Amino acid sequence: MKLLTLNFLTCAIKTCKTSPASFPLHPRDAELEIIESEINLPFLRNILPRLMWEEIRVIASELGLPSLPTTPPTREDLVEGASQAQATEQAEGEAVAEVEEVPSQTAKDLHRILLETGIKEGKLVCGNCAHEYKVMEGVANFLLPGHLV
Amino acid sequence: MSSISYWIVSTAHFRILCWLRHSNMLPTPSTSHVCFDRVYEPAEDSFLLLDTLSSASESGFLKDRFNAESGAPPLVLEVGVGSGVVLAFTAANAKSIFGRQDVLTLGTDINSFACKAASQTVRTALNDNVNPASTFLDVVNGDLASSIRPHSIDVFIFNPPYVPAELPNFTHHDRYSVLPPGKDATSFEQDSYLLELSYAGGEDGMVVTNRMLNQIPELLDVGRGVAYVLLCAQNKPELVKEQIREWGVGWEAETVGSSGKQAGWEKLQIVRIWRNLK
C-alpha cells in the first residue's frame, strides 16, 4: 500500500475518530517495497495542498526513510530551474510555458516517497487506542473483531 | 458469406454494440483476470454506474463541481469495489468524467480477494490507457468506509448489497476471508459466503445501505463532496431520498440514472447525494 494512501486513512474504531492521535496511523515492523511508476508533475504540484505534511514526515521517519524538510515543498520547488524560467519569461515577454518542464530532485523524491514506496507487510497502529491493523501482501486489513465494532 | 463466418461477424458486431452501450463509447475495463466464484461479476448495476458517471449530464455536473479552480485533486472513493470495474473506469476516464487528470482513486471491500482483484483491474485499465493517467492509491480491506479520514472524500460511489435477503453470518469471516491453510483454492462454502456479502442486503435490502448512508455526511468534503448510491425498486428509493433531504440544510438527493423500466418502475437507479450550501 502506498504511503500517500496513509494521508487519507484513520483508525476504524468509531470513538477514535474524534481524537487527533488516531491520525496518522503509525507503521510498525514494516517491510517496504518499491514499485516504480512514471512521475506525474502536474499531479504532484496539485496534490501539495492536500498533503498533511507533518504527518507524512512522521511516517517517513518511523519507516527510517531519508528525513523530509520541515516545510512542504512549493510548486516551484518541483520544477528544475523554475525561477530561471520565470526570469526569462519576464525578460523576453514570451511564453516559456511550452518548454517541457523537468521534474526537480525534490519532485522525484516526493514521487518516490508518496507513490513508489509501499508497505508490503507489517502493521499500522492507532496512536489513540493502540489497535494494530495488519498489512498483508500490500493490502491493509481494517476489519475489527466483533467486540470492537 | 458462409453461415459460420456470418455468425462470427455478427457476434463480433454484437460485442462491439454491448461495449459501446455500456459506457457511452468509453471502454469498459477488463476483468478477465478476476475469479467470479468469489468476487461479484460486473452486471447491469455496475454498467448503470458506468453509464451514469459518463453521461453528458453527470459529467457536466462533475466538471462544473471539480473544475481546476475548485482546488486540489478530487479523491474518489468506491466502497465495495468487487471486481473493480467501476473504480477502474473512473480512474481511466478521469479526464472525460471530471475534466481533469489529477484525480485520486481509492477503494474498499470487505472481501480480501476482491481487494486484490480490483487493484489489478485498476492498474490494468490505467496501463492500457492512452491518456495521461490519473493516480490510483489502493484498495483496502474493511467494513464500508470505517477507515477513511473524515471529510476527505470528494466523490463517493457505492453499489451496495441491495437484494432483500438475509444477511450472511459474519462469525466465520476471518476464516472465510483467506485461503484455507495449506490449500490454493477457496471452498464452496467460502465462495457462497463471499458472494452473499456482495448482494444480500437484509430487510428491504437496506440494512447495509442505511449503515453506509449514515456515514456519508461525516465522510464527504464539506464544500464539494458528492455521493452516488445505487438502489433497486425494493429499496423504496423515494423514501430513501426523502430521508436524505431531512439530514439538514442543503442536503439534496436526486435520481440521475436508471435502467430496467418495468410497468413504470425503475428496476435500478442511481441517486446523487450532495449538499448545496450556496
Coordinates of C-alpha atoms in Angstrom, one line a residue:
Chain A
M1 CA 0.0 0.0 0.0
K2 CA 1.3 3.4 -1.0
L3 CA 2.4 5.9 1.6
L4 CA 0.1 8.6 0.1
T5 CA -2.9 6.3 1.0
L6 CA -2.0 6.8 4.7
N7 CA -2.8 10.5 4.1
F8 CA -6.5 9.5 3.9
L9 CA -6.8 6.7 6.5
T10 CA -7.5 6.7 10.2
C11 CA -8.4 4.2 12.9
A12 CA -11.6 2.3 12.1
I13 CA -12.8 2.4 15.7
K14 CA -15.6 5.0 15.9
T15 CA -14.6 6.5 19.2
C16 CA -11.1 7.2 17.9
K17 CA -12.1 9.4 15.1
T18 CA -12.6 12.5 17.3
S19 CA -9.1 12.1 18.8
P20 CA -6.3 13.8 16.9
A21 CA -4.0 10.9 17.9
S22 CA -5.9 8.5 15.6
F23 CA -4.2 10.2 12.6
P24 CA -1.8 9.3 11.1
L25 CA -1.7 5.5 11.6
H26 CA 1.9 4.5 12.6
P27 CA 3.6 1.8 10.5
R28 CA 5.3 -0.9 12.6
D29 CA 7.5 -3.8 11.6
A30 CA 7.1 -2.7 8.0
E31 CA 8.6 -4.5 5.1
L32 CA 8.7 -1.9 2.3
E33 CA 8.7 -2.4 -1.4
I34 CA 9.4 0.0 -4.3
I35 CA 7.1 -0.2 -7.3
E36 CA 8.4 2.3 -9.9
S37 CA 5.9 4.4 -11.8
E38 CA 6.1 7.3 -14.2
I39 CA 6.4 10.7 -12.5
N40 CA 3.4 13.0 -12.9
L41 CA 4.5 16.5 -12.3
P42 CA 1.1 18.3 -12.7
F43 CA -0.4 15.8 -10.2
L44 CA 2.4 16.4 -7.7
R45 CA 2.1 20.1 -7.9
N46 CA -1.7 20.0 -7.4
I47 CA -1.6 17.5 -4.5
L48 CA 0.6 19.7 -2.3
P49 CA -2.2 21.5 -0.6
R50 CA -3.9 18.1 0.3
L51 CA -0.8 16.7 2.0
M52 CA -0.7 16.5 5.8
W53 CA 3.0 17.3 5.7
E54 CA 3.8 17.0 9.3
E55 CA 2.1 13.6 9.5
I56 CA 3.9 12.4 6.3
R57 CA 7.2 13.4 7.8
V58 CA 6.4 11.4 10.9
I59 CA 5.6 8.3 8.9
A60 CA 8.7 8.7 6.7
S61 CA 10.9 9.0 9.8
E62 CA 9.2 6.0 11.5
L63 CA 9.9 3.9 8.4
G64 CA 13.6 5.0 8.5
L65 CA 13.3 6.8 5.2
P66 CA 15.5 9.9 4.5
S67 CA 14.1 12.8 6.6
L68 CA 11.8 15.2 4.8
P69 CA 12.3 19.0 5.1
T70 CA 10.3 20.7 7.9
T71 CA 8.3 22.8 5.5
P72 CA 6.4 21.3 2.5
P73 CA 7.9 22.0 -0.9
T74 CA 6.4 24.8 -3.0
R75 CA 5.1 24.3 -6.6
E76 CA 8.2 26.0 -7.9
D77 CA 10.4 23.6 -5.9
L78 CA 9.2 20.7 -8.0
V79 CA 10.4 22.1 -11.4
E80 CA 14.0 22.2 -12.4
G81 CA 15.2 25.8 -12.8
A82 CA 11.7 27.2 -12.3
S83 CA 12.9 30.6 -11.1
Q84 CA 15.2 30.9 -14.0
A85 CA 12.5 30.1 -16.5
Q86 CA 10.3 32.8 -14.9
A87 CA 13.1 35.3 -15.2
T88 CA 13.5 34.5 -18.9
E89 CA 9.8 34.9 -19.4
Q90 CA 9.8 38.3 -17.9
A91 CA 12.8 39.4 -19.9
E92 CA 11.6 38.3 -23.3
G93 CA 7.9 38.5 -22.8
E94 CA 7.5 35.2 -24.5
A95 CA 5.6 32.1 -23.3
V96 CA 8.2 29.8 -21.9
A97 CA 5.5 27.5 -20.5
E98 CA 5.5 25.5 -23.7
V99 CA 9.0 24.2 -22.9
E100 CA 8.7 20.8 -21.3
E101 CA 9.1 21.1 -17.6
V102 CA 11.8 18.9 -16.0
P103 CA 11.0 17.5 -12.5
S104 CA 13.5 18.6 -9.9
Q105 CA 15.2 16.2 -7.5
T106 CA 12.6 17.4 -4.9
A107 CA 9.8 16.2 -7.2
K108 CA 11.5 12.9 -7.8
D109 CA 12.0 12.4 -4.0
L110 CA 8.3 13.3 -3.3
H111 CA 7.1 10.9 -6.1
R112 CA 9.3 8.1 -4.7
I113 CA 8.0 8.6 -1.1
L114 CA 4.3 9.1 -1.8
L115 CA 3.7 6.8 -4.8
E116 CA 6.5 4.4 -5.3
T117 CA 7.2 3.3 -1.7
G118 CA 4.7 0.9 -0.4
I119 CA 4.2 -1.2 2.8
K120 CA 4.1 -4.8 1.7
E121 CA 3.9 -6.5 5.1
G122 CA 3.6 -5.1 8.6
K123 CA 1.2 -3.3 10.9
L124 CA -0.5 0.1 11.1
V125 CA -1.0 1.2 14.7
C126 CA -3.5 3.8 16.0
G127 CA -1.9 6.4 18.2
N128 CA -5.0 6.7 20.3
C129 CA -6.2 3.2 21.1
A130 CA -3.0 1.2 20.1
H131 CA -5.1 -1.2 17.9
E132 CA -2.9 -2.8 15.3
Y133 CA -4.1 -3.3 11.7
K134 CA -2.3 -5.9 9.6
V135 CA -0.9 -5.3 6.2
M136 CA -0.5 -8.5 4.1
E137 CA 0.6 -8.7 0.5
G138 CA 0.2 -4.9 0.3
V139 CA -3.4 -4.9 1.5
A140 CA -4.3 -3.3 4.8
N141 CA -7.0 -5.0 6.8
F142 CA -9.3 -2.7 8.8
L143 CA -11.9 -5.2 9.8
L144 CA -12.4 -5.2 13.5
P145 CA -13.1 -8.1 15.8
G146 CA -16.8 -8.2 16.8
H147 CA -16.3 -6.7 20.3
L148 CA -14.8 -3.5 18.8
V149 CA -17.4 -2.7 16.2
Chain B
M1 CA -20.8 -15.4 -46.9
S2 CA -20.9 -18.9 -45.3
S3 CA -23.2 -19.1 -42.2
I4 CA -20.3 -19.7 -39.8
S5 CA -18.4 -16.6 -40.9
Y6 CA -21.6 -14.6 -40.8
W7 CA -22.1 -15.8 -37.2
I8 CA -18.6 -14.8 -36.3
V9 CA -19.0 -11.3 -37.8
S10 CA -22.4 -10.8 -36.2
T11 CA -21.1 -12.0 -32.8
A12 CA -18.3 -9.5 -33.0
H13 CA -20.7 -6.8 -34.0
F14 CA -22.9 -7.6 -31.0
R15 CA -19.9 -7.4 -28.7
I16 CA -18.9 -4.0 -30.1
L17 CA -22.5 -2.8 -29.6
C18 CA -22.5 -4.0 -26.0
W19 CA -19.2 -2.4 -25.4
L20 CA -20.4 0.9 -26.7
R21 CA -23.7 0.8 -25.0
H22 CA -22.2 0.1 -21.6
S23 CA -20.1 3.1 -21.5
N24 CA -21.0 5.8 -23.9
M25 CA -18.1 4.8 -26.1
L26 CA -15.6 4.9 -23.2
P27 CA -14.1 1.4 -22.9
T28 CA -15.2 -1.0 -20.2
P29 CA -12.2 -2.1 -18.1
S30 CA -11.1 -5.7 -18.5
T31 CA -11.9 -8.0 -15.6
S32 CA -10.8 -11.2 -17.3
H33 CA -8.3 -12.0 -14.5
V34 CA -11.0 -12.0 -11.8
C35 CA -12.3 -15.2 -10.3
F36 CA -16.1 -14.7 -10.3
D37 CA -16.7 -17.7 -8.0
R38 CA -15.8 -15.4 -5.0
V39 CA -15.9 -11.9 -6.4
Y40 CA -19.0 -10.2 -7.7
E41 CA -19.1 -10.2 -11.5
P42 CA -19.9 -6.9 -13.3
A43 CA -23.6 -6.9 -14.1
E44 CA -26.4 -4.5 -15.0
D45 CA -25.9 -2.5 -11.8
S46 CA -22.2 -2.0 -12.4
F47 CA -22.8 -0.9 -16.0
L48 CA -25.6 1.5 -14.9
L49 CA -22.9 3.2 -12.7
L50 CA -20.5 3.5 -15.7
D51 CA -23.2 4.9 -17.9
T52 CA -24.4 7.4 -15.3
L53 CA -21.0 8.7 -14.4
S54 CA -20.0 9.2 -18.0
S55 CA -23.4 10.6 -19.2
A56 CA -23.4 14.1 -20.5
S57 CA -25.5 15.4 -17.6
E58 CA -23.4 13.8 -14.8
S59 CA -20.0 14.5 -16.3
G60 CA -21.3 18.1 -16.9
F61 CA -22.2 18.3 -13.2
L62 CA -18.9 16.8 -12.1
K63 CA -16.8 19.0 -14.4
D64 CA -18.5 22.1 -13.1
R65 CA -18.0 21.0 -9.5
F66 CA -14.4 19.9 -9.8
N67 CA -13.0 22.4 -12.3
A68 CA -9.4 23.4 -11.9
E69 CA -10.4 26.4 -9.8
S70 CA -12.3 24.2 -7.3
G71 CA -9.0 23.3 -5.7
A72 CA -6.7 20.3 -5.1
P73 CA -7.2 16.9 -6.9
P74 CA -10.5 15.3 -6.0
L75 CA -10.4 12.0 -4.1
V76 CA -12.8 9.3 -5.4
L77 CA -13.7 6.5 -3.0
E78 CA -15.7 3.4 -4.0
V79 CA -16.9 1.2 -1.2
G80 CA -17.4 -2.4 -2.1
V81 CA -15.4 -2.4 -5.3
G82 CA -15.9 -6.1 -6.1
S83 CA -14.1 -6.7 -9.5
G84 CA -13.0 -3.0 -9.5
V85 CA -14.7 -2.3 -12.9
V86 CA -16.4 0.9 -11.7
L87 CA -13.3 2.3 -10.0
A88 CA -11.1 1.4 -12.9
F89 CA -13.5 3.0 -15.3
T90 CA -13.5 6.2 -13.2
A91 CA -9.7 6.2 -13.0
A92 CA -9.1 5.5 -16.7
N93 CA -11.6 8.1 -17.9
A94 CA -11.0 10.8 -15.3
K95 CA -10.4 13.4 -18.0
S96 CA -13.8 12.7 -19.7
I97 CA -15.7 12.5 -16.4
F98 CA -14.2 15.2 -14.3
G99 CA -12.4 17.3 -16.9
R100 CA -9.1 16.8 -15.1
Q101 CA -6.5 14.1 -14.9
D102 CA -5.2 14.8 -11.4
V103 CA -7.8 12.6 -9.8
L104 CA -7.1 10.2 -7.0
T105 CA -8.9 6.8 -6.7
L106 CA -9.3 4.7 -3.6
G107 CA -11.4 1.6 -2.9
T108 CA -12.5 -0.6 0.0
D109 CA -14.1 -4.1 0.1
I110 CA -14.9 -6.5 2.9
N111 CA -13.7 -9.4 0.7
S112 CA -9.9 -9.5 0.7
F113 CA -9.9 -11.4 -2.6
A114 CA -11.9 -8.6 -4.2
C115 CA -9.3 -6.1 -2.9
K116 CA -6.5 -7.8 -4.8
A117 CA -8.6 -8.4 -7.9
A118 CA -9.9 -4.8 -8.0
S119 CA -6.4 -3.3 -7.6
Q120 CA -5.3 -5.4 -10.6
T121 CA -8.3 -4.2 -12.6
V122 CA -7.5 -0.5 -11.9
R123 CA -3.8 -1.0 -12.7
T124 CA -4.5 -2.8 -16.0
A125 CA -7.0 -0.1 -17.0
L126 CA -4.5 2.7 -16.3
N127 CA -1.7 0.9 -18.1
D128 CA -3.9 0.3 -21.2
N129 CA -4.8 4.0 -21.1
V130 CA -3.7 6.2 -24.0
N131 CA -4.4 9.4 -22.0
P132 CA -2.1 10.6 -19.2
A133 CA -3.2 8.6 -16.2
S134 CA -4.9 9.6 -13.0
T135 CA -3.4 8.4 -9.7
F136 CA -4.6 5.2 -8.1
L137 CA -4.0 4.8 -4.4
D138 CA -5.1 1.3 -3.1
V139 CA -8.0 -0.9 -2.3
V140 CA -8.1 -1.5 1.5
N141 CA -9.9 -4.4 3.2
G142 CA -12.5 -3.1 5.6
D143 CA -16.1 -2.5 6.6
L144 CA -17.6 0.2 4.4
A145 CA -15.7 3.4 4.9
S146 CA -14.8 2.9 8.5
S147 CA -11.0 3.5 8.0
I148 CA -11.3 6.7 5.9
R149 CA -10.3 10.1 7.4
P150 CA -13.4 12.2 8.0
H151 CA -14.4 14.8 5.3
S152 CA -11.6 13.6 2.9
I153 CA -13.8 12.2 0.1
D154 CA -14.9 14.3 -2.8
V155 CA -16.7 11.7 -4.9
F156 CA -18.2 8.6 -3.2
I157 CA -19.5 5.6 -5.2
F158 CA -21.5 2.7 -3.7
N159 CA -23.1 -0.3 -5.4
P160 CA -24.4 -1.9 -2.2
P161 CA -25.6 -5.4 -1.4
Y162 CA -29.3 -4.3 -2.2
V163 CA -31.2 -7.6 -2.5
P164 CA -33.8 -8.1 0.2
A165 CA -32.2 -11.4 1.5
E166 CA -31.0 -12.4 4.9
L167 CA -27.5 -11.0 5.8
P168 CA -24.7 -13.6 5.9
N169 CA -23.5 -14.9 9.2
F170 CA -20.2 -12.9 9.9
T171 CA -19.0 -15.4 12.6
H172 CA -16.5 -17.1 10.2
H173 CA -15.4 -14.0 8.3
D174 CA -11.8 -14.2 9.3
R175 CA -11.5 -17.8 8.2
Y176 CA -13.5 -17.3 5.0
S177 CA -11.6 -14.2 4.0
V178 CA -8.3 -16.1 3.4
L179 CA -7.3 -19.3 1.5
P180 CA -7.8 -22.4 3.8
P181 CA -4.4 -23.3 5.4
G182 CA -2.3 -25.5 3.0
K183 CA -4.8 -25.0 0.2
D184 CA -4.5 -23.0 -3.0
A185 CA -8.3 -22.7 -3.7
T186 CA -11.3 -21.5 -1.7
S187 CA -14.0 -23.9 -0.6
F188 CA -17.6 -23.9 -1.9
E189 CA -18.9 -22.6 1.5
Q190 CA -16.4 -19.9 1.4
D191 CA -17.3 -18.8 -2.1
S192 CA -21.0 -18.8 -1.2
Y193 CA -20.4 -16.6 1.8
L194 CA -18.2 -14.2 -0.1
L195 CA -20.8 -13.8 -2.9
E196 CA -23.6 -13.4 -0.3
L197 CA -21.7 -10.4 1.1
S198 CA -21.8 -8.8 -2.3
Y199 CA -25.6 -8.9 -2.7
A200 CA -27.6 -9.7 0.5
G201 CA -28.9 -6.5 2.0
G202 CA -31.2 -7.7 4.8
E203 CA -34.7 -6.2 5.3
D204 CA -35.8 -4.2 2.2
G205 CA -32.2 -4.8 1.0
M206 CA -31.4 -1.6 3.0
V207 CA -29.5 -2.8 6.1
V208 CA -26.0 -2.3 4.7
T209 CA -27.0 0.8 2.6
N210 CA -28.5 2.5 5.7
R211 CA -25.4 2.0 7.7
M212 CA -23.4 3.5 4.8
L213 CA -25.8 6.4 4.3
N214 CA -25.4 7.3 8.0
Q215 CA -21.6 7.7 7.5
I216 CA -21.9 9.9 4.3
P217 CA -22.2 13.4 6.0
E218 CA -19.0 12.7 8.0
L219 CA -17.2 11.2 5.1
L220 CA -17.7 13.9 2.3
D221 CA -15.8 17.0 1.9
V222 CA -17.9 19.8 3.3
G223 CA -17.7 22.1 0.3
R224 CA -17.7 19.9 -2.8
G225 CA -18.4 16.3 -1.7
V226 CA -20.9 14.3 -3.8
A227 CA -22.1 10.7 -3.5
Y228 CA -23.6 8.2 -6.0
V229 CA -25.5 5.3 -4.5
L230 CA -27.3 2.6 -6.4
L231 CA -30.8 1.5 -5.3
C232 CA -33.3 -1.1 -6.6
A233 CA -37.1 -0.7 -6.6
Q234 CA -37.5 -2.9 -3.4
N235 CA -35.2 -0.5 -1.5
K236 CA -38.1 2.1 -1.6
P237 CA -35.9 4.8 -3.3
E238 CA -38.4 7.6 -2.9
L239 CA -38.5 7.1 0.9
V240 CA -34.7 6.9 0.9
K241 CA -34.3 10.2 -0.9
E242 CA -36.9 11.9 1.4
Q243 CA -34.8 10.8 4.4
I244 CA -31.6 12.1 3.0
R245 CA -33.2 15.5 2.4
E246 CA -34.0 15.6 6.1
W247 CA -30.3 15.3 7.1
G248 CA -30.2 19.1 7.4
V249 CA -29.9 22.3 5.5
G250 CA -28.9 22.0 1.9
W251 CA -28.8 18.2 1.6
E252 CA -30.2 17.0 -1.7
A253 CA -30.9 13.6 -3.3
E254 CA -32.0 13.1 -6.9
T255 CA -32.2 10.1 -9.3
V256 CA -29.7 10.8 -12.0
G257 CA -29.6 7.4 -13.8
S258 CA -31.9 4.4 -14.2
S259 CA -32.4 1.2 -16.0
G260 CA -34.8 -1.7 -16.5
K261 CA -38.1 0.1 -16.6
Q262 CA -40.9 -2.4 -15.6
A263 CA -44.5 -1.2 -15.6
G264 CA -43.4 2.4 -14.8
W265 CA -41.0 1.3 -12.1
E266 CA -37.3 1.7 -12.5
K267 CA -35.7 -1.6 -11.5
L268 CA -32.3 0.1 -10.7
Q269 CA -31.4 3.7 -10.1
I270 CA -28.5 5.9 -9.2
V271 CA -29.2 8.5 -6.6
R272 CA -26.9 11.5 -6.4
I273 CA -26.5 12.9 -2.9
W274 CA -24.9 16.3 -2.3
R275 CA -25.1 19.4 -0.2
N276 CA -26.0 22.7 -1.7
L277 CA -24.6 25.4 0.7
K278 CA -25.0 28.3 -1.7

